[in-house]
Coordinates of C-alpha atoms and ligand atoms in Angstrom, one line a residue:
M1 CA -33.2 28.3 16.8
T2 CA -34.6 29.9 13.7
A3 CA -33.6 29.2 10.1
T4 CA -30.8 31.4 8.7
A5 CA -31.6 33.3 5.6
S6 CA -29.9 31.7 2.6
A7 CA -27.3 33.7 0.8
A8 CA -28.7 33.0 -2.7
P9 CA -32.2 32.2 -4.0
S10 CA -31.1 29.3 -6.1
V11 CA -28.2 27.0 -6.9
A12 CA -27.8 28.6 -10.3
R13 CA -27.4 32.0 -8.6
M14 CA -24.9 30.6 -6.1
F15 CA -22.9 29.2 -9.0
H16 CA -23.1 32.4 -10.9
D17 CA -21.9 34.4 -7.9
R18 CA -19.0 32.0 -7.4
V19 CA -17.9 32.3 -11.0
H20 CA -17.9 36.0 -10.8
A21 CA -16.1 36.1 -7.4
S22 CA -13.4 33.5 -8.4
A23 CA -13.3 33.4 -12.2
D24 CA -9.5 32.7 -12.4
R25 CA -9.3 30.4 -9.4
E26 CA -9.1 26.7 -9.7
A27 CA -12.5 25.1 -9.2
F28 CA -11.9 21.5 -10.2
R29 CA -9.0 19.1 -10.8
V30 CA -9.6 16.2 -13.1
P31 CA -7.5 13.1 -13.9
E32 CA -6.1 12.7 -17.4
S33 CA -5.5 9.4 -19.1
D34 CA -1.7 9.8 -18.6
G35 CA -2.1 10.0 -14.8
T36 CA -1.7 13.7 -14.5
W37 CA -4.3 16.1 -13.2
R38 CA -5.7 19.1 -15.1
A39 CA -6.9 22.2 -13.3
I40 CA -10.1 23.9 -14.5
T41 CA -11.1 27.4 -13.3
W42 CA -14.5 28.7 -12.2
G43 CA -14.5 30.9 -15.3
E44 CA -14.0 27.9 -17.7
T45 CA -16.7 25.9 -15.8
G46 CA -19.0 28.9 -16.1
E47 CA -18.6 29.0 -19.9
R48 CA -19.2 25.2 -20.3
V49 CA -22.2 25.3 -18.0
G50 CA -23.7 28.3 -19.9
R51 CA -23.4 26.5 -23.2
L52 CA -25.0 23.3 -22.0
A53 CA -27.8 25.3 -20.2
A54 CA -28.5 27.1 -23.4
G55 CA -28.4 23.7 -25.2
L56 CA -31.1 22.4 -22.9
I57 CA -33.3 25.4 -23.5
A58 CA -32.8 24.9 -27.2
L59 CA -34.0 21.3 -26.8
G60 CA -37.2 22.6 -25.4
V61 CA -36.5 22.1 -21.7
E62 CA -38.8 24.4 -19.7
A63 CA -38.4 25.8 -16.3
G64 CA -39.3 23.1 -13.7
D65 CA -38.8 20.2 -16.1
R66 CA -36.8 17.3 -14.9
V67 CA -33.5 16.3 -16.6
A68 CA -31.8 13.1 -15.4
I69 CA -28.1 12.3 -15.0
M70 CA -27.0 8.6 -15.2
A71 CA -23.3 8.8 -14.7
G72 CA -20.5 8.1 -12.2
T73 CA -18.8 10.9 -10.3
R74 CA -16.8 13.1 -12.7
Y75 CA -16.5 16.7 -13.7
E76 CA -19.0 16.3 -16.5
W77 CA -21.6 15.2 -14.0
I78 CA -21.1 18.4 -12.1
V79 CA -21.3 20.5 -15.3
A80 CA -24.5 18.7 -16.4
D81 CA -26.1 19.3 -13.0
L82 CA -25.2 23.0 -13.0
A83 CA -26.4 23.4 -16.6
I84 CA -29.7 21.9 -15.6
M85 CA -29.9 24.3 -12.7
C86 CA -29.0 27.3 -14.9
A87 CA -31.8 26.2 -17.4
G88 CA -34.2 26.6 -14.5
A89 CA -34.9 22.8 -14.6
A90 CA -34.4 20.1 -11.9
T91 CA -32.0 17.2 -11.8
T92 CA -33.1 13.6 -11.3
T93 CA -30.1 11.6 -10.1
V94 CA -29.6 8.0 -11.1
Y95 CA -26.7 5.8 -10.0
P96 CA -24.8 4.3 -12.9
T97 CA -25.1 0.9 -11.1
T98 CA -28.9 1.0 -10.9
G99 CA -30.4 -1.8 -12.9
A100 CA -32.5 -1.1 -16.1
P101 CA -35.9 -1.8 -14.5
D102 CA -35.3 0.7 -11.7
V103 CA -33.8 3.2 -14.1
A104 CA -37.0 3.0 -16.2
F105 CA -39.1 3.4 -13.1
I106 CA -37.2 6.5 -11.9
L107 CA -37.2 8.2 -15.3
A108 CA -40.9 7.6 -15.9
D109 CA -41.9 8.5 -12.3
S110 CA -39.9 11.7 -12.4
G111 CA -41.2 12.5 -15.9
S112 CA -37.6 13.3 -17.0
R113 CA -37.5 14.9 -20.4
V114 CA -33.8 14.7 -21.2
V115 CA -31.2 12.2 -19.8
F116 CA -27.5 12.7 -19.6
A117 CA -26.1 9.2 -20.0
E118 CA -22.4 8.5 -19.3
D119 CA -21.8 5.9 -22.1
E120 CA -23.4 3.3 -24.3
T121 CA -23.8 1.0 -21.3
Q122 CA -26.1 3.5 -19.7
V123 CA -27.8 4.2 -23.1
A124 CA -28.5 0.4 -23.5
K125 CA -30.6 0.4 -20.3
L126 CA -32.7 3.2 -21.8
R127 CA -33.1 1.6 -25.2
A128 CA -34.2 -1.6 -23.5
H129 CA -37.1 0.2 -21.8
R130 CA -37.7 2.9 -24.4
D131 CA -41.4 2.1 -24.6
E132 CA -41.8 3.0 -20.9
L133 CA -40.1 6.4 -21.4
P134 CA -42.4 8.5 -23.6
D135 CA -41.3 11.7 -21.8
V136 CA -37.6 11.2 -22.6
G137 CA -37.2 13.2 -25.8
V138 CA -33.4 13.3 -26.0
V139 CA -30.5 11.4 -24.5
V140 CA -27.2 13.2 -24.2
L141 CA -24.2 11.0 -24.4
L142 CA -21.2 12.1 -22.3
D143 CA -18.6 9.7 -23.7
G144 CA -18.2 8.4 -27.3
T145 CA -20.6 8.6 -30.2
P146 CA -24.1 7.1 -30.4
E147 CA -24.3 3.5 -31.7
D148 CA -27.7 4.0 -33.4
D149 CA -28.2 6.9 -35.7
D150 CA -31.8 7.7 -34.7
D151 CA -31.5 11.3 -33.3
W152 CA -32.7 10.0 -29.9
V153 CA -29.2 10.1 -28.7
I154 CA -27.0 13.1 -29.3
T155 CA -23.5 13.9 -28.0
V156 CA -22.6 16.5 -25.4
T157 CA -20.7 18.3 -28.1
D158 CA -24.0 18.5 -30.2
L159 CA -25.8 19.9 -27.1
A160 CA -23.1 22.6 -26.7
A161 CA -23.4 23.5 -30.4
R162 CA -27.1 23.9 -30.0
G163 CA -26.5 26.1 -27.0
R164 CA -24.1 28.3 -28.9
A165 CA -26.5 28.7 -31.7
L166 CA -29.3 29.7 -29.3
T167 CA -27.1 32.2 -27.5
E168 CA -26.4 34.0 -30.8
T169 CA -30.1 34.7 -31.3
S170 CA -31.1 34.9 -27.6
P171 CA -28.1 36.0 -25.6
D172 CA -30.1 36.4 -22.4
A173 CA -31.9 33.1 -22.5
V174 CA -29.9 31.5 -19.6
A175 CA -29.7 34.7 -17.5
D176 CA -33.5 35.1 -17.8
R177 CA -34.0 31.5 -16.6
I178 CA -31.7 32.0 -13.6
D179 CA -33.6 35.2 -12.7
G180 CA -36.9 33.3 -12.7
I181 CA -35.9 30.6 -10.2
S182 CA -37.3 31.0 -6.6
P183 CA -36.1 29.3 -3.5
D184 CA -39.1 26.9 -3.3
D185 CA -38.7 25.6 -6.8
L186 CA -37.7 22.0 -7.2
A187 CA -33.9 21.6 -7.6
T188 CA -33.3 17.9 -7.3
L189 CA -35.2 14.7 -7.3
I190 CA -33.1 12.1 -5.6
Y191 CA -34.4 8.5 -5.5
T192 CA -34.0 6.6 -2.3
S193 CA -34.9 3.1 -1.2
G194 CA -38.4 2.5 0.0
T195 CA -39.3 -0.3 2.3
T196 CA -41.3 -1.9 -0.5
G197 CA -38.3 -2.0 -2.7
R198 CA -39.6 0.7 -5.1
P199 CA -37.5 3.8 -5.0
K200 CA -39.1 7.0 -3.8
G201 CA -38.3 10.4 -5.3
V202 CA -37.3 12.9 -2.6
R203 CA -38.2 16.5 -3.8
L204 CA -35.5 18.9 -2.7
P205 CA -36.1 22.6 -3.4
Q206 CA -33.4 25.1 -4.4
K207 CA -33.3 26.4 -0.8
A208 CA -32.3 23.0 0.5
W209 CA -28.9 23.4 -1.2
T210 CA -28.4 27.1 -0.7
Y211 CA -29.2 26.6 3.0
Q212 CA -26.7 23.7 3.2
G213 CA -24.0 25.8 1.5
D214 CA -24.7 28.7 3.9
A215 CA -24.8 26.6 7.0
L216 CA -21.6 24.7 6.2
T217 CA -19.9 28.0 5.6
K218 CA -20.6 28.9 9.2
L219 CA -19.0 25.8 10.6
D220 CA -15.4 25.3 11.7
L221 CA -14.7 22.9 8.8
C222 CA -13.9 23.8 5.2
R223 CA -11.9 26.8 4.1
P224 CA -11.6 28.5 0.7
D225 CA -8.0 27.3 0.4
D226 CA -9.0 23.6 0.9
L227 CA -8.5 21.0 -1.7
Q228 CA -11.3 18.4 -1.5
Y229 CA -11.0 14.9 -2.9
L230 CA -14.4 13.9 -4.2
W231 CA -15.3 10.3 -5.2
L232 CA -18.7 9.9 -3.5
P233 CA -21.6 9.1 -5.8
L234 CA -23.3 12.4 -6.9
A235 CA -26.6 10.6 -7.3
H236 CA -26.6 10.5 -3.5
S237 CA -27.3 13.5 -1.2
F238 CA -24.0 13.1 0.6
G239 CA -22.0 13.7 -2.6
K240 CA -24.4 16.5 -3.7
V241 CA -24.1 18.5 -0.5
L242 CA -20.4 18.7 -1.0
L243 CA -21.0 20.5 -4.2
A244 CA -23.3 23.0 -2.5
A245 CA -20.5 23.6 0.1
Q246 CA -18.0 24.1 -2.6
L247 CA -20.2 26.7 -4.4
A248 CA -20.7 28.6 -1.1
I249 CA -17.1 28.4 0.2
G250 CA -15.2 28.3 -3.0
F251 CA -12.6 25.6 -2.3
T252 CA -11.1 23.4 -5.0
T253 CA -12.3 19.8 -5.7
A254 CA -10.4 17.0 -7.3
V255 CA -13.0 14.7 -8.8
D256 CA -12.6 11.0 -9.6
G257 CA -15.5 8.6 -8.9
R258 CA -13.4 5.4 -9.3
V259 CA -13.4 3.9 -5.8
D260 CA -10.4 1.7 -6.5
R261 CA -8.3 4.8 -7.2
I262 CA -8.9 6.6 -3.9
V263 CA -5.8 5.7 -2.1
E264 CA -3.5 6.0 -5.1
N265 CA -5.0 9.3 -6.1
M266 CA -4.8 10.8 -2.7
A267 CA -1.1 10.3 -2.6
V268 CA -0.8 12.3 -5.8
V269 CA -3.5 15.0 -5.3
R270 CA -2.6 15.5 -1.6
P271 CA -6.0 16.8 -0.6
T272 CA -6.7 18.6 2.6
M273 CA -10.2 17.1 3.2
M274 CA -12.4 14.2 2.0
A275 CA -15.8 12.9 2.8
A276 CA -16.6 9.2 2.7
A277 CA -18.8 6.4 3.9
P278 CA -17.4 4.3 6.8
R279 CA -16.5 1.5 4.4
I280 CA -13.6 3.5 3.0
F281 CA -12.1 3.9 6.5
E282 CA -12.7 0.3 7.3
K283 CA -10.8 -0.7 4.1
A284 CA -7.9 1.7 4.7
H285 CA -7.6 0.4 8.3
A286 CA -7.7 -3.3 7.2
R287 CA -5.1 -2.7 4.5
I288 CA -2.7 -1.0 6.9
V289 CA -3.2 -3.6 9.7
T290 CA -2.9 -6.6 7.4
T291 CA 0.2 -5.3 5.6
I292 CA 1.9 -4.8 8.9
A293 CA 0.8 -8.2 10.3
A294 CA 2.1 -9.9 7.1
E295 CA 5.5 -8.2 7.6
G296 CA 5.6 -9.3 11.2
G297 CA 8.9 -9.1 13.2
P298 CA 10.4 -5.9 14.5
K299 CA 8.3 -3.7 12.2
A300 CA 5.0 -5.1 13.6
T301 CA 6.3 -4.6 17.2
L302 CA 7.3 -1.0 16.4
F303 CA 3.9 -0.4 14.9
T304 CA 2.1 -1.8 17.9
W305 CA 4.2 0.3 20.2
A306 CA 3.6 3.5 18.2
M307 CA -0.1 3.0 18.0
S308 CA -0.3 2.4 21.7
V309 CA 1.6 5.7 22.3
G310 CA -0.7 7.4 19.8
R311 CA -3.8 6.0 21.6
K312 CA -2.6 7.3 25.0
V313 CA -2.1 10.8 23.5
S314 CA -5.4 10.6 21.7
D315 CA -7.3 9.7 24.9
L316 CA -5.7 12.6 26.8
K317 CA -6.5 15.0 24.0
L318 CA -10.1 13.8 23.8
A319 CA -10.5 14.2 27.5
G320 CA -9.1 17.8 27.2
R321 CA -6.0 16.9 29.3
R322 CA -2.4 17.8 29.0
V323 CA 0.1 15.3 27.5
P324 CA 3.0 14.7 30.0
P325 CA 6.5 15.5 28.7
L326 CA 7.8 11.9 28.6
L327 CA 4.7 10.7 26.7
A328 CA 5.0 13.8 24.4
A329 CA 8.6 12.8 23.6
Q330 CA 7.6 9.2 22.9
H331 CA 4.9 10.4 20.8
R332 CA 7.2 12.6 18.7
L333 CA 9.3 9.4 18.0
A334 CA 6.2 7.2 17.3
D335 CA 5.0 9.9 15.0
A336 CA 8.2 10.2 13.1
L337 CA 8.7 6.5 12.7
V338 CA 5.1 5.2 12.2
L339 CA 2.2 7.5 12.6
S340 CA 3.3 10.1 10.0
K341 CA 3.6 7.2 7.5
I342 CA 0.0 6.3 8.0
R343 CA -1.0 9.9 7.3
A344 CA 1.3 9.9 4.2
R345 CA -0.8 7.2 2.7
F346 CA -3.5 9.9 2.3
G347 CA -1.1 12.4 0.9
G348 CA 0.0 13.8 4.3
R349 CA -2.0 17.0 4.1
V350 CA -5.5 15.9 5.2
R351 CA -6.9 18.3 7.9
F352 CA -9.9 16.1 8.4
F353 CA -12.1 13.4 6.9
I354 CA -15.9 13.5 7.2
S355 CA -17.7 10.2 7.6
G356 CA -21.4 10.0 6.9
S357 CA -24.2 7.9 5.4
A358 CA -23.9 5.1 8.0
A359 CA -22.6 4.6 11.5
L360 CA -18.8 4.9 12.0
A361 CA -17.6 2.4 14.5
P362 CA -16.1 4.4 17.4
D363 CA -13.1 1.9 17.6
L364 CA -12.2 2.8 14.1
A365 CA -12.5 6.5 14.7
H366 CA -10.2 6.1 17.8
W367 CA -7.7 4.1 15.9
F368 CA -7.4 6.8 13.2
H369 CA -7.3 9.5 15.9
A370 CA -4.4 7.7 17.5
A371 CA -2.6 7.9 14.2
G372 CA -3.3 11.7 14.0
V373 CA -6.1 11.3 11.5
L374 CA -9.2 13.1 12.4
I375 CA -12.5 11.6 11.2
L376 CA -15.4 13.9 11.9
E377 CA -18.7 12.0 11.8
G378 CA -21.9 13.6 10.5
Y379 CA -25.5 12.6 10.1
G380 CA -28.3 13.4 7.7
M381 CA -30.4 11.8 5.1
T382 CA -31.6 12.4 1.6
E383 CA -34.8 13.9 2.9
N384 CA -32.9 16.8 4.5
A385 CA -30.3 17.2 1.7
A386 CA -27.7 15.3 3.8
G387 CA -26.4 17.8 6.3
G388 CA -28.2 17.5 9.7
A389 CA -25.5 17.4 12.3
V390 CA -21.7 17.2 12.1
N391 CA -18.7 17.3 14.3
E392 CA -16.4 20.2 13.8
L393 CA -12.6 20.8 14.2
S394 CA -13.0 22.7 17.4
R395 CA -15.7 20.6 18.9
Y396 CA -16.0 16.9 18.2
R397 CA -16.8 13.8 20.1
I398 CA -16.2 10.3 18.8
G399 CA -19.3 8.1 18.9
T400 CA -21.5 11.1 18.2
V401 CA -22.5 12.8 15.0
G402 CA -21.9 16.3 16.4
H403 CA -24.2 19.3 16.8
P404 CA -27.1 20.2 14.5
L405 CA -26.1 22.6 11.7
P406 CA -26.8 26.2 12.3
G407 CA -30.5 26.7 11.4
T408 CA -31.3 23.0 11.9
E409 CA -33.5 22.0 14.9
I410 CA -33.2 18.5 16.2
T411 CA -35.4 17.1 18.9
I412 CA -36.0 13.6 20.2
A413 CA -39.6 12.3 20.2
D414 CA -41.0 10.3 23.2
D415 CA -40.2 7.0 21.5
G416 CA -36.6 8.2 20.8
E417 CA -37.0 9.0 17.1
V418 CA -34.9 11.9 15.8
L419 CA -37.0 14.7 14.5
L420 CA -35.4 17.3 12.3
R421 CA -36.5 20.7 11.0
S422 CA -34.6 23.0 8.6
P423 CA -34.9 24.9 5.3
S424 CA -33.3 21.8 3.6
V425 CA -36.0 19.4 4.5
M426 CA -37.7 18.0 1.4
T427 CA -41.0 19.3 0.3
G428 CA -42.2 15.6 0.0
Y429 CA -41.9 12.4 -1.8
H430 CA -42.8 12.7 -5.5
N431 CA -46.3 11.6 -6.2
L432 CA -46.6 9.9 -2.8
P433 CA -48.8 12.0 -0.6
D434 CA -49.4 9.3 2.0
Q435 CA -45.7 8.6 2.5
T436 CA -45.0 12.3 2.6
A437 CA -47.6 12.8 5.4
E438 CA -45.9 10.0 7.4
A439 CA -42.5 11.6 7.1
L440 CA -43.4 15.3 7.6
D441 CA -45.6 16.4 10.4
A442 CA -47.7 19.5 10.6
D443 CA -45.0 21.5 12.3
G444 CA -42.6 20.8 9.5
F445 CA -40.5 18.2 11.4
L446 CA -39.0 15.4 9.4
H447 CA -39.4 12.0 11.1
T448 CA -36.1 10.5 10.3
G449 CA -36.8 6.8 11.3
D450 CA -33.6 6.9 13.3
I451 CA -33.4 6.6 17.1
G452 CA -31.0 8.9 18.9
E453 CA -30.2 11.0 21.9
L454 CA -28.8 14.4 22.6
D455 CA -26.1 14.5 25.4
A456 CA -25.8 17.2 27.9
D457 CA -23.5 19.2 25.6
G458 CA -25.8 19.0 22.7
Y459 CA -24.0 16.3 20.7
L460 CA -26.3 13.9 18.8
K461 CA -25.8 10.2 19.0
I462 CA -27.6 7.8 16.7
T463 CA -28.3 4.6 18.6
D464 CA -30.7 2.6 16.6
R465 CA -33.1 2.5 13.6
K466 CA -36.9 2.5 13.6
K467 CA -37.3 1.9 9.9
D468 CA -37.1 -1.5 8.4
L469 CA -34.2 -0.7 6.2
F470 CA -30.5 -1.2 6.9
K471 CA -27.4 0.3 5.5
T472 CA -24.2 -1.5 4.5
S473 CA -20.9 0.1 5.5
G474 CA -20.7 1.3 2.0
G475 CA -23.6 3.6 2.8
K476 CA -26.1 1.7 0.6
Y477 CA -29.6 1.2 1.7
V478 CA -31.0 -2.3 1.5
A479 CA -34.7 -3.1 2.1
P480 CA -34.4 -6.7 3.3
Q481 CA -38.1 -7.7 3.1
P482 CA -38.6 -7.5 -0.6
I483 CA -35.3 -9.5 -1.2
E484 CA -36.4 -12.2 1.3
G485 CA -39.8 -12.3 -0.4
R486 CA -38.2 -12.7 -3.8
L487 CA -35.9 -15.5 -2.6
L488 CA -38.8 -17.4 -1.2
A489 CA -40.6 -16.9 -4.5
V490 CA -37.6 -18.1 -6.5
C491 CA -36.5 -21.1 -4.4
P492 CA -39.1 -23.7 -3.5
Y493 CA -36.9 -25.1 -0.7
V494 CA -36.4 -22.0 1.3
S495 CA -39.0 -21.6 4.0
Q496 CA -37.6 -18.6 5.9
A497 CA -35.0 -16.0 4.9
V498 CA -33.4 -13.2 6.9
V499 CA -31.2 -10.9 4.9
H500 CA -28.5 -9.3 7.0
G501 CA -25.9 -6.5 6.3
D502 CA -26.4 -3.6 8.6
G503 CA -23.0 -2.0 9.0
R504 CA -21.4 -4.8 7.0
N505 CA -19.6 -4.5 3.7
Y506 CA -21.9 -6.9 1.9
C507 CA -25.2 -8.7 2.4
T508 CA -25.7 -12.2 3.6
A509 CA -28.6 -14.4 4.6
L510 CA -29.7 -16.8 7.2
L511 CA -32.0 -19.4 5.6
T512 CA -34.2 -22.3 6.7
L513 CA -35.4 -25.0 4.4
D514 CA -38.7 -26.8 4.2
A515 CA -38.1 -30.3 5.5
D516 CA -40.7 -32.0 3.4
A517 CA -39.6 -30.4 0.1
L518 CA -36.0 -31.1 0.9
R519 CA -36.8 -34.8 1.7
G520 CA -38.4 -35.1 -1.7
W521 CA -35.4 -33.6 -3.4
A522 CA -33.0 -35.8 -1.4
A523 CA -34.9 -38.9 -2.5
N524 CA -34.4 -38.0 -6.1
N525 CA -30.8 -37.1 -5.7
G526 CA -29.2 -40.1 -4.0
L527 CA -29.5 -38.7 -0.5
A528 CA -32.6 -40.5 0.6
G529 CA -33.0 -41.3 4.3
R530 CA -30.6 -38.6 5.6
E531 CA -31.6 -36.5 8.6
H532 CA -32.6 -32.8 7.9
A533 CA -29.6 -31.5 9.8
E534 CA -27.3 -33.6 7.8
L535 CA -28.9 -32.6 4.5
V536 CA -28.7 -28.9 5.1
A537 CA -25.0 -29.2 6.0
S538 CA -24.2 -31.1 2.8
P539 CA -22.4 -29.5 -0.1
E540 CA -25.1 -30.9 -2.4
V541 CA -27.8 -28.9 -0.7
H542 CA -25.6 -25.8 -0.4
A543 CA -25.1 -26.0 -4.2
L544 CA -28.8 -26.4 -4.8
V545 CA -29.6 -23.3 -2.8
Q546 CA -26.7 -21.4 -4.3
G547 CA -28.2 -21.9 -7.7
Y548 CA -31.4 -20.1 -6.6
V549 CA -29.5 -17.4 -4.8
D550 CA -27.5 -16.7 -8.0
E551 CA -30.7 -16.5 -9.9
L552 CA -32.0 -13.9 -7.5
N553 CA -28.8 -12.0 -7.3
A554 CA -28.9 -11.5 -11.1
K555 CA -32.0 -9.5 -10.7
L556 CA -30.8 -7.3 -7.8
N557 CA -28.8 -4.2 -7.6
R558 CA -25.2 -5.1 -6.9
W559 CA -25.2 -3.8 -3.3
E560 CA -28.3 -5.9 -2.5
T561 CA -26.9 -9.2 -3.7
I562 CA -26.5 -12.1 -1.2
K563 CA -22.8 -12.9 -1.2
K564 CA -22.9 -15.7 1.3
F565 CA -25.6 -17.6 3.3
T566 CA -25.9 -20.0 6.1
I567 CA -28.6 -22.7 6.3
L568 CA -29.9 -23.3 9.8
D569 CA -30.9 -26.8 10.7
R570 CA -34.2 -25.8 12.2
E571 CA -37.0 -23.3 11.5
L572 CA -37.1 -19.9 13.3
T573 CA -39.8 -20.1 15.9
V574 CA -41.9 -18.0 18.2
D575 CA -40.8 -19.9 21.2
D576 CA -37.1 -19.1 20.6
G577 CA -38.0 -15.4 20.3
E578 CA -37.2 -15.3 16.6
L579 CA -40.7 -14.6 15.4
T580 CA -43.6 -12.5 16.6
P581 CA -46.8 -14.2 17.5
S582 CA -48.1 -13.1 14.1
M583 CA -45.1 -14.9 12.6
K584 CA -43.2 -11.8 11.6
I585 CA -39.4 -12.1 11.8
R586 CA -37.9 -10.3 14.8
R587 CA -34.9 -9.2 12.8
K588 CA -32.8 -7.8 15.6
D589 CA -33.4 -10.9 17.8
V590 CA -32.6 -13.3 15.0
E591 CA -29.3 -11.4 14.4
R592 CA -28.5 -11.4 18.1
L593 CA -29.3 -15.1 18.5
H594 CA -27.4 -16.2 15.4
R595 CA -24.5 -13.7 15.8
D596 CA -21.8 -16.3 15.5
A597 CA -23.2 -17.8 12.3
L598 CA -23.5 -14.4 10.8
D599 CA -20.0 -13.3 11.9
A600 CA -18.6 -16.4 10.2
L601 CA -20.0 -15.2 6.9
Y602 CA -17.7 -12.2 7.1
E603 CA -14.5 -14.0 7.8
S604 CA -12.5 -14.1 4.6
Ligands
AMP701 P1 -29.6 8.4 2.9 O1 -31.0 9.0 2.7 O2 -29.2 7.4 2.0 O3 -28.6 9.5 3.1 O4 -29.7 7.7 4.3 C1 -30.0 8.3 5.5 C2 -29.9 7.4 6.7 O5 -28.5 6.9 6.8 C3 -30.2 8.0 8.0 O6 -31.6 8.1 8.2 C4 -29.5 7.0 8.9 O7 -30.3 5.8 9.1 C5 -28.3 6.6 8.2 N1 -27.1 7.4 8.6 C6 -26.6 8.5 8.0 N2 -25.5 9.0 8.7 C7 -25.4 8.2 9.8 C8 -24.5 8.1 10.9 N3 -23.5 9.0 11.1 N4 -24.7 7.1 11.8 C9 -25.7 6.2 11.7 N5 -26.6 6.2 10.7 C10 -26.4 7.2 9.7

């Protein structure tokens, strides 16, 4: 398959075309403080973006310069990103939850010249590392007014005013910049976890997004009349690609990045589609099931019956078989009494959900399917601007991630690794030629680090992972090795540590303690003479280790923190198959052999 020609040469042009085609149509819907939602048209968005783009030019931002955004998912994030695009610059994305040292690294590594910062909390991280940020000339504050009156931090209103002033003298400044952008120019630098713990900047060109927009338009998925609910972090490629799809297709997006508001908001906004990491579906499922279980009695019995009817119908549908009349009648009743109420929790109008970023458990997908809720799983990574393969409305298979996007080639290497080639593959890791050469081969294929297979009908299934990174069910990457190394460095008693969390909603650790060191501690703490096994099981030793884990956690990003741990009563050994002969941890074997202990850390 060959690459499709992208519709527009740049994101800015795609946006410009959308504003012209749909000026009076609703582009975004944003929450107000009184709980209502305000509609914003493409035309209004175009004006705001134009002012801020001119403001950036007035600040001295040149074509190709990097401008960073440190903010949660909200309308202003999108406007800032589009303004950066229209100024011919490139966006560096930073999660608002990223700790100050990593923020400083990302901004310095990317050479970002201007930073949009959500509030003073974000600005404080910048001030704390200002010495390391000589390139950052101006910080633009989205909310509130700067605490220090030092000209380094200006408000977004100031930026718009500078833009307005520039437009009076140079009315074509922004249009000229847009005309100058070519498809290979850098659009976005997204930082992703490296196995060493240092984030790597993924360089995505303009055509990565225009291709994604174009390819997603060709699928049997989103329509112009859809209402998307968007909460995913826009610092991540999965969130970003939804914006590209929106520009290309023209649907409306309700934006609110507050994760705790998703269910409540969905009932009000009543979207027709939403993308999420599997964690959200796990949570929704758990909430529904535990509520019903707590009620017990006839309600629970009815629920169980309705779900079993739903499951029978779902299995038949998935097998392409007819639903017999009696079952269809039962299903109508089950739907009216129970299943429709599950759908009503999401507003009742959802045509489909998209799950991506981490593996969706097939059981969960089946459970929702039985309730008439379609979750279409997709697959991709930051290095290919997120969209690699996806299930579609008219062709989906649970347990797979669907077919490659039109214009994306996927092949499986001899060792099972998924290789991917498309116009949206990154041009490389920023300033990391060796790592780029490892990820991109001479034929332009991206080596994904994932293991997979293509079935006879062309559906891709992700079965395993080659890279030494795992993902939580929230879709956050964790590099276990650096965390383990740091724990060993912080705590003199820990001899081995295995951080776990693949597909789980938080990280935990299996630890072993050095018997000699612990004996010494016990002697000084009134526990002399106890056996090692007895000591590691004691609350005193647990508290001792907890103190060190807390110390480590304070230095980690939130999603990397070790929420619980278990101390084994013996060391991991080569003989037990837990270590390689060179004493490296066999991560998967350790997890398999200690499955019960790990599972216990996830029981509430
Ligand atoms: P990121 O760059 O953060 O988007 O992470 C990309 C990685 O997430 C992929 O290389 C996979 O390891 C994982 N991933 C994304 N989608 C899926 C999926 N549907 N099933 C399993 N793993 C996935």
